[in-house]
PDB file of C-alpha atoms in Angstrom:
ATOM      1  CA  TRP A  27       0.000   0.000   0.000  1.00  0.00           C
ATOM      2  CA  ALA A  28       1.970   2.993  -1.226  1.00  0.00           C
ATOM      3  CA  GLU A  29      -0.586   5.392   0.282  1.00  0.00           C
ATOM      4  CA  ASN A  30      -0.375   3.720   3.705  1.00  0.00           C
ATOM      5  CA  PRO A  31       3.280   2.756   4.213  1.00  0.00           C
ATOM      6  CA  LEU A  32       4.680   0.812   7.140  1.00  0.00           C
ATOM      7  CA  VAL A  33       6.680   3.013   9.493  1.00  0.00           C
ATOM      8  CA  TYR A  34       9.242   1.453  11.848  1.00  0.00           C
ATOM      9  CA  CYS A  35      10.145   2.855  15.258  1.00  0.00           C
ATOM     10  CA  ASP A  36      13.801   3.796  15.655  1.00  0.00           C
ATOM     11  CA  GLY A  37      13.674   3.460  19.452  1.00  0.00           C
ATOM     12  CA  HIS A  38      16.408   1.322  21.042  1.00  0.00           C
ATOM     13  CA  GLY A  39      15.174  -2.280  21.134  1.00  0.00           C
ATOM     14  CA  CYS A  40      11.694  -1.314  19.921  1.00  0.00           C
ATOM     15  CA  SER A  41      10.071  -3.544  17.318  1.00  0.00           C
ATOM     16  CA  VAL A  42       6.948  -1.459  16.643  1.00  0.00           C
ATOM     17  CA  ALA A  43       5.946  -1.215  12.987  1.00  0.00           C
ATOM     18  CA  VAL A  44       2.718   0.586  12.110  1.00  0.00           C
ATOM     19  CA  HIS A  45       0.821   1.637   9.020  1.00  0.00           C
ATOM     20  CA  GLN A  46       0.864   5.418   8.722  1.00  0.00           C
ATOM     21  CA  ALA A  47      -2.934   5.765   8.718  1.00  0.00           C
ATOM     22  CA  CYS A  48      -3.482   3.071  11.359  1.00  0.00           C
ATOM     23  CA  TYR A  49      -1.340   4.936  13.917  1.00  0.00           C
ATOM     24  CA  GLY A  50      -2.425   8.445  12.978  1.00  0.00           C
ATOM     25  CA  ILE A  51       0.879   9.623  11.528  1.00  0.00           C
ATOM     26  CA  VAL A  52      -0.154  12.714   9.570  1.00  0.00           C
ATOM     27  CA  GLN A  53       3.241  13.158   7.865  1.00  0.00           C
ATOM     28  CA  VAL A  54       5.887  10.425   7.645  1.00  0.00           C
ATOM     29  CA  PRO A  55       9.186  11.989   8.743  1.00  0.00           C
ATOM     30  CA  THR A  56      12.219  11.792   6.476  1.00  0.00           C
ATOM     31  CA  GLY A  57      14.508  11.092   9.440  1.00  0.00           C
ATOM     32  CA  PRO A  58      14.085   8.836  12.487  1.00  0.00           C
ATOM     33  CA  TRP A  59      10.581   8.154  13.780  1.00  0.00           C
ATOM     34  CA  PHE A  60       9.709   7.104  17.331  1.00  0.00           C
ATOM     35  CA  CYS A  61       6.470   5.528  18.519  1.00  0.00           C
ATOM     36  CA  ARG A  62       4.717   7.366  21.355  1.00  0.00           C
ATOM     37  CA  LYS A  63       6.023   4.908  23.965  1.00  0.00           C
ATOM     38  CA  CYS A  64       9.672   5.483  22.951  1.00  0.00           C
ATOM     39  CA  GLU A  65       9.063   9.194  22.450  1.00  0.00           C
ATOM     40  CA  SER A  66       7.756   9.516  26.015  1.00  0.00           C
ATOM     41  CA  GLN A  67      10.885   7.938  27.536  1.00  0.00           C
ATOM     42  CA  GLU A  68       8.644   6.670  30.326  1.00  0.00           C
ATOM     43  CA  ARG A  69      10.072   3.589  32.014  1.00  0.00           C
ATOM     44  CA  ALA A  70       8.880   0.527  30.117  1.00  0.00           C
ATOM     45  CA  ALA A  71       7.745  -1.130  33.363  1.00  0.00           C
ATOM     46  CA  ARG A  72       5.227   1.688  33.884  1.00  0.00           C
ATOM     47  CA  VAL A  73       3.739   1.525  30.383  1.00  0.00           C
ATOM     48  CA  ARG A  74       0.861  -0.923  30.076  1.00  0.00           C
ATOM     49  CA  CYS A  75      -2.360  -0.952  28.118  1.00  0.00           C
ATOM     50  CA  GLU A  76      -5.422  -0.039  30.168  1.00  0.00           C
ATOM     51  CA  LEU A  77      -7.568  -2.322  27.992  1.00  0.00           C
ATOM     52  CA  CYS A  78      -5.538  -5.554  27.944  1.00  0.00           C
ATOM     53  CA  PRO A  79      -2.667  -7.349  29.724  1.00  0.00           C
ATOM     54  CA  HIS A  80      -0.121  -6.887  26.904  1.00  0.00           C
ATOM     55  CA  LYS A  81       2.607  -4.243  27.230  1.00  0.00           C
ATOM     56  CA  ASP A  82       4.274  -4.383  23.812  1.00  0.00           C
ATOM     57  CA  GLY A  83       2.899  -3.026  20.564  1.00  0.00           C
ATOM     58  CA  ALA A  84       1.610   0.236  19.145  1.00  0.00           C
ATOM     59  CA  LEU A  85       0.442   2.251  22.155  1.00  0.00           C
ATOM     60  CA  LYS A  86      -0.862   5.800  22.480  1.00  0.00           C
ATOM     61  CA  ARG A  87      -1.699   7.994  25.456  1.00  0.00           C
ATOM     62  CA  THR A  88      -5.170   7.937  26.937  1.00  0.00           C
ATOM     63  CA  ASP A  89      -7.050  11.030  28.055  1.00  0.00           C
ATOM     64  CA  ASN A  90      -6.289  10.160  31.692  1.00  0.00           C
ATOM     65  CA  GLY A  91      -2.513   9.943  31.171  1.00  0.00           C
ATOM     66  CA  GLY A  92      -2.331   6.168  30.778  1.00  0.00           C
ATOM     67  CA  TRP A  93      -1.716   4.058  27.695  1.00  0.00           C
ATOM     68  CA  ALA A  94      -3.756   1.893  25.322  1.00  0.00           C
ATOM     69  CA  HIS A  95      -3.076  -0.041  22.143  1.00  0.00           C
ATOM     70  CA  VAL A  96      -4.525   1.551  19.030  1.00  0.00           C
ATOM     71  CA  VAL A  97      -5.917  -1.870  18.056  1.00  0.00           C
ATOM     72  CA  CYS A  98      -7.713  -2.161  21.426  1.00  0.00           C
ATOM     73  CA  ALA A  99      -9.192   1.300  20.871  1.00  0.00           C
ATOM     74  CA  LEU A 100     -10.425   0.391  17.385  1.00  0.00           C
ATOM     75  CA  TYR A 101     -12.143  -2.855  18.391  1.00  0.00           C
ATOM     76  CA  ILE A 102     -13.837  -1.782  21.636  1.00  0.00           C
ATOM     77  CA  PRO A 103     -16.802   0.186  20.283  1.00  0.00           C
ATOM     78  CA  GLU A 104     -17.180   2.718  23.109  1.00  0.00           C
ATOM     79  CA  VAL A 105     -13.560   3.891  22.866  1.00  0.00           C
ATOM     80  CA  GLN A 106     -13.030   7.124  20.957  1.00  0.00           C
ATOM     81  CA  PHE A 107     -10.140   9.231  19.697  1.00  0.00           C
ATOM     82  CA  ALA A 108     -10.157  12.886  20.785  1.00  0.00           C
ATOM     83  CA  ASN A 109      -8.436  13.748  17.486  1.00  0.00           C
ATOM     84  CA  VAL A 110      -9.426  11.354  14.706  1.00  0.00           C
ATOM     85  CA  SER A 111      -6.532  12.383  12.411  1.00  0.00           C
ATOM     86  CA  THR A 112      -3.756  11.758  14.930  1.00  0.00           C
ATOM     87  CA  MET A 113      -5.735   9.051  16.761  1.00  0.00           C
ATOM     88  CA  GLU A 114      -4.894  10.519  20.162  1.00  0.00           C
ATOM     89  CA  PRO A 115      -5.499  10.794  22.942  1.00  0.00           C
ATOM     90  CA  ILE A 116      -7.543   7.636  23.305  1.00  0.00           C
ATOM     91  CA  VAL A 117     -10.723   8.460  25.250  1.00  0.00           C
ATOM     92  CA  LEU A 118     -11.906   5.721  27.625  1.00  0.00           C
ATOM     93  CA  GLN A 119     -14.623   7.508  29.619  1.00  0.00           C
ATOM     94  CA  SER A 120     -17.521   5.922  27.669  1.00  0.00           C
ATOM     95  CA  VAL A 121     -16.343   2.331  28.139  1.00  0.00           C
ATOM     96  CA  PRO A 122     -18.942   0.670  30.393  1.00  0.00           C
ATOM     97  CA  HIS A 123     -17.662  -0.847  33.629  1.00  0.00           C
ATOM     98  CA  ASP A 124     -19.044  -4.273  32.705  1.00  0.00           C
ATOM     99  CA  ARG A 125     -16.390  -4.536  29.951  1.00  0.00           C
ATOM    100  CA  TYR A 126     -13.773  -4.368  32.720  1.00  0.00           C
ATOM    101  CA  ASN A 127     -15.609  -7.086  34.672  1.00  0.00           C
ATOM    102  CA  LYS A 128     -15.505  -9.672  31.875  1.00  0.00           C
ATOM    103  CA  THR A 129     -12.972 -12.495  31.783  1.00  0.00           C
ATOM    104  CA  CYS A 130     -10.948 -13.327  28.666  1.00  0.00           C
ATOM    105  CA  TYR A 131     -11.642 -16.922  27.663  1.00  0.00           C
ATOM    106  CA  ILE A 132      -8.419 -17.010  25.573  1.00  0.00           C
ATOM    107  CA  CYS A 133      -6.281 -16.119  28.620  1.00  0.00           C
ATOM    108  CA  ASP A 134      -8.120 -18.817  30.595  1.00  0.00           C
ATOM    109  CA  GLU A 135      -7.575 -21.454  27.890  1.00  0.00           C
ATOM    110  CA  GLN A 136      -3.873 -20.616  27.651  1.00  0.00           C
ATOM    111  CA  GLY A 137      -3.260 -20.875  31.392  1.00  0.00           C
ATOM    112  CA  ARG A 138      -2.971 -17.137  31.997  1.00  0.00           C
ATOM    113  CA  GLU A 139      -5.800 -16.969  34.538  1.00  0.00           C
ATOM    114  CA  SER A 140      -4.102 -14.122  36.405  1.00  0.00           C
ATOM    115  CA  LYS A 141      -4.294 -11.967  33.255  1.00  0.00           C
ATOM    116  CA  ALA A 142      -7.830 -13.004  32.238  1.00  0.00           C
ATOM    117  CA  ALA A 143      -9.588 -10.302  34.280  1.00  0.00           C
ATOM    118  CA  THR A 144      -7.103  -7.515  33.423  1.00  0.00           C
ATOM    119  CA  GLY A 145      -8.357  -4.642  31.275  1.00  0.00           C
ATOM    120  CA  ALA A 146     -11.544  -4.643  29.222  1.00  0.00           C
ATOM    121  CA  CYS A 147     -12.942  -7.344  26.958  1.00  0.00           C
ATOM    122  CA  MET A 148     -14.876  -7.243  23.736  1.00  0.00           C
ATOM    123  CA  THR A 149     -17.468  -9.915  23.030  1.00  0.00           C
ATOM    124  CA  CYS A 150     -17.904 -12.157  20.021  1.00  0.00           C
ATOM    125  CA  ASN A 151     -19.666 -10.314  17.210  1.00  0.00           C
ATOM    126  CA  LYS A 152     -21.943 -13.286  16.518  1.00  0.00           C
ATOM    127  CA  HIS A 153     -25.389 -12.252  17.728  1.00  0.00           C
ATOM    128  CA  GLY A 154     -26.224 -14.084  20.958  1.00  0.00           C
ATOM    129  CA  CYS A 155     -22.673 -15.278  21.707  1.00  0.00           C
ATOM    130  CA  ARG A 156     -21.333 -14.060  25.043  1.00  0.00           C
ATOM    131  CA  GLN A 157     -17.698 -15.181  24.747  1.00  0.00           C
ATOM    132  CA  ALA A 158     -15.461 -12.363  25.971  1.00  0.00           C
ATOM    133  CA  PHE A 159     -11.815 -11.775  25.107  1.00  0.00           C
ATOM    134  CA  HIS A 160      -9.111  -9.124  25.034  1.00  0.00           C
ATOM    135  CA  VAL A 161      -8.646  -7.498  21.637  1.00  0.00           C
ATOM    136  CA  THR A 162      -4.932  -8.345  21.568  1.00  0.00           C
ATOM    137  CA  CYS A 163      -5.573 -11.967  22.579  1.00  0.00           C
ATOM    138  CA  ALA A 164      -7.985 -12.240  19.650  1.00  0.00           C
ATOM    139  CA  GLN A 165      -5.424 -10.519  17.416  1.00  0.00           C
ATOM    140  CA  PHE A 166      -2.699 -13.044  18.323  1.00  0.00           C
ATOM    141  CA  ALA A 167      -5.198 -15.880  17.741  1.00  0.00           C
ATOM    142  CA  GLY A 168      -6.182 -14.493  14.313  1.00  0.00           C
ATOM    143  CA  LEU A 169      -9.801 -13.826  15.333  1.00  0.00           C
ATOM    144  CA  LEU A 170     -10.117 -10.149  14.344  1.00  0.00           C
ATOM    145  CA  CYS A 171     -11.446  -8.922  11.035  1.00  0.00           C
ATOM    146  CA  GLU A 172     -12.682  -5.817   9.302  1.00  0.00           C
ATOM    147  CA  GLU A 173     -16.095  -5.921   7.680  1.00  0.00           C
ATOM    148  CA  GLU A 174     -17.832  -3.479   5.408  1.00  0.00           C
ATOM    149  CA  GLY A 175     -19.617  -0.874   7.485  1.00  0.00           C
ATOM    150  CA  ASN A 176     -22.824   0.940   6.748  1.00  0.00           C
ATOM    151  CA  GLY A 177     -23.283   4.628   6.056  1.00  0.00           C
ATOM    152  CA  ALA A 178     -20.497   6.927   7.247  1.00  0.00           C
ATOM    153  CA  ASP A 179     -18.640   4.035   8.907  1.00  0.00           C
ATOM    154  CA  ASN A 180     -16.865   2.457   5.971  1.00  0.00           C
ATOM    155  CA  VAL A 181     -15.201  -0.204   8.147  1.00  0.00           C
ATOM    156  CA  GLN A 182     -16.608  -2.161  11.060  1.00  0.00           C
ATOM    157  CA  TYR A 183     -14.015  -3.750  13.339  1.00  0.00           C
ATOM    158  CA  CYS A 184     -15.172  -7.216  14.423  1.00  0.00           C
ATOM    159  CA  GLY A 185     -13.874 -10.051  16.530  1.00  0.00           C
ATOM    160  CA  TYR A 186     -15.232 -13.553  16.913  1.00  0.00           C
ATOM    161  CA  CYS A 187     -14.643 -16.428  19.306  1.00  0.00           C
ATOM    162  CA  LYS A 188     -12.823 -19.428  17.803  1.00  0.00           C
ATOM    163  CA  TYR A 189     -16.062 -21.317  17.211  1.00  0.00           C
ATOM    164  CA  HIS A 190     -17.837 -18.550  15.296  1.00  0.00           C
ATOM    165  CA  PHE A 191     -14.720 -17.417  13.425  1.00  0.00           C
ATOM    166  CA  SER A 192     -14.380 -20.939  11.999  1.00  0.00           C
ATOM    167  CA  LYS A 193     -17.987 -20.676  10.741  1.00  0.00           C
ATOM    168  CA  LEU A 194     -17.129 -17.546   8.691  1.00  0.00           C
ATOM    169  CA  LYS A 195     -14.998 -19.507   6.232  1.00  0.00           C
TER     170      LYS A 195
END
């Protein structure tokens, strides 16, 4: 995609690679580029996503001074971006508390019970299914997809549990 190039972080030991439009990079710099986490120089131990248990990846600041993955923000419907062009800060105030009370079935299945209740979970997009999971857990499992939206929303970000994702094919 020439119009949406991959941009690689030049931070020491950082492996973040993002599409320009997917991370809200208005202008790709000609010199070094640093993701927000590296740019902040905040101690890595203090940087964690407020929506999932994973610390690595493409993170941006939240409106309350924390951090969240851009992918988590895109797939949890109540999350918003204060500035849509730059995709920051990530606004979490409309996320209902019950999303934070759900348990990730993928964490449970993989023996990470201590992480299962961390952050907020999305639910399977299949009507009637109540399986809950972290966005990044679904991403690692290959369970996220983009579907054609309706009206002004040209893309709908969807995630399915393993059972219903297998039925899509």
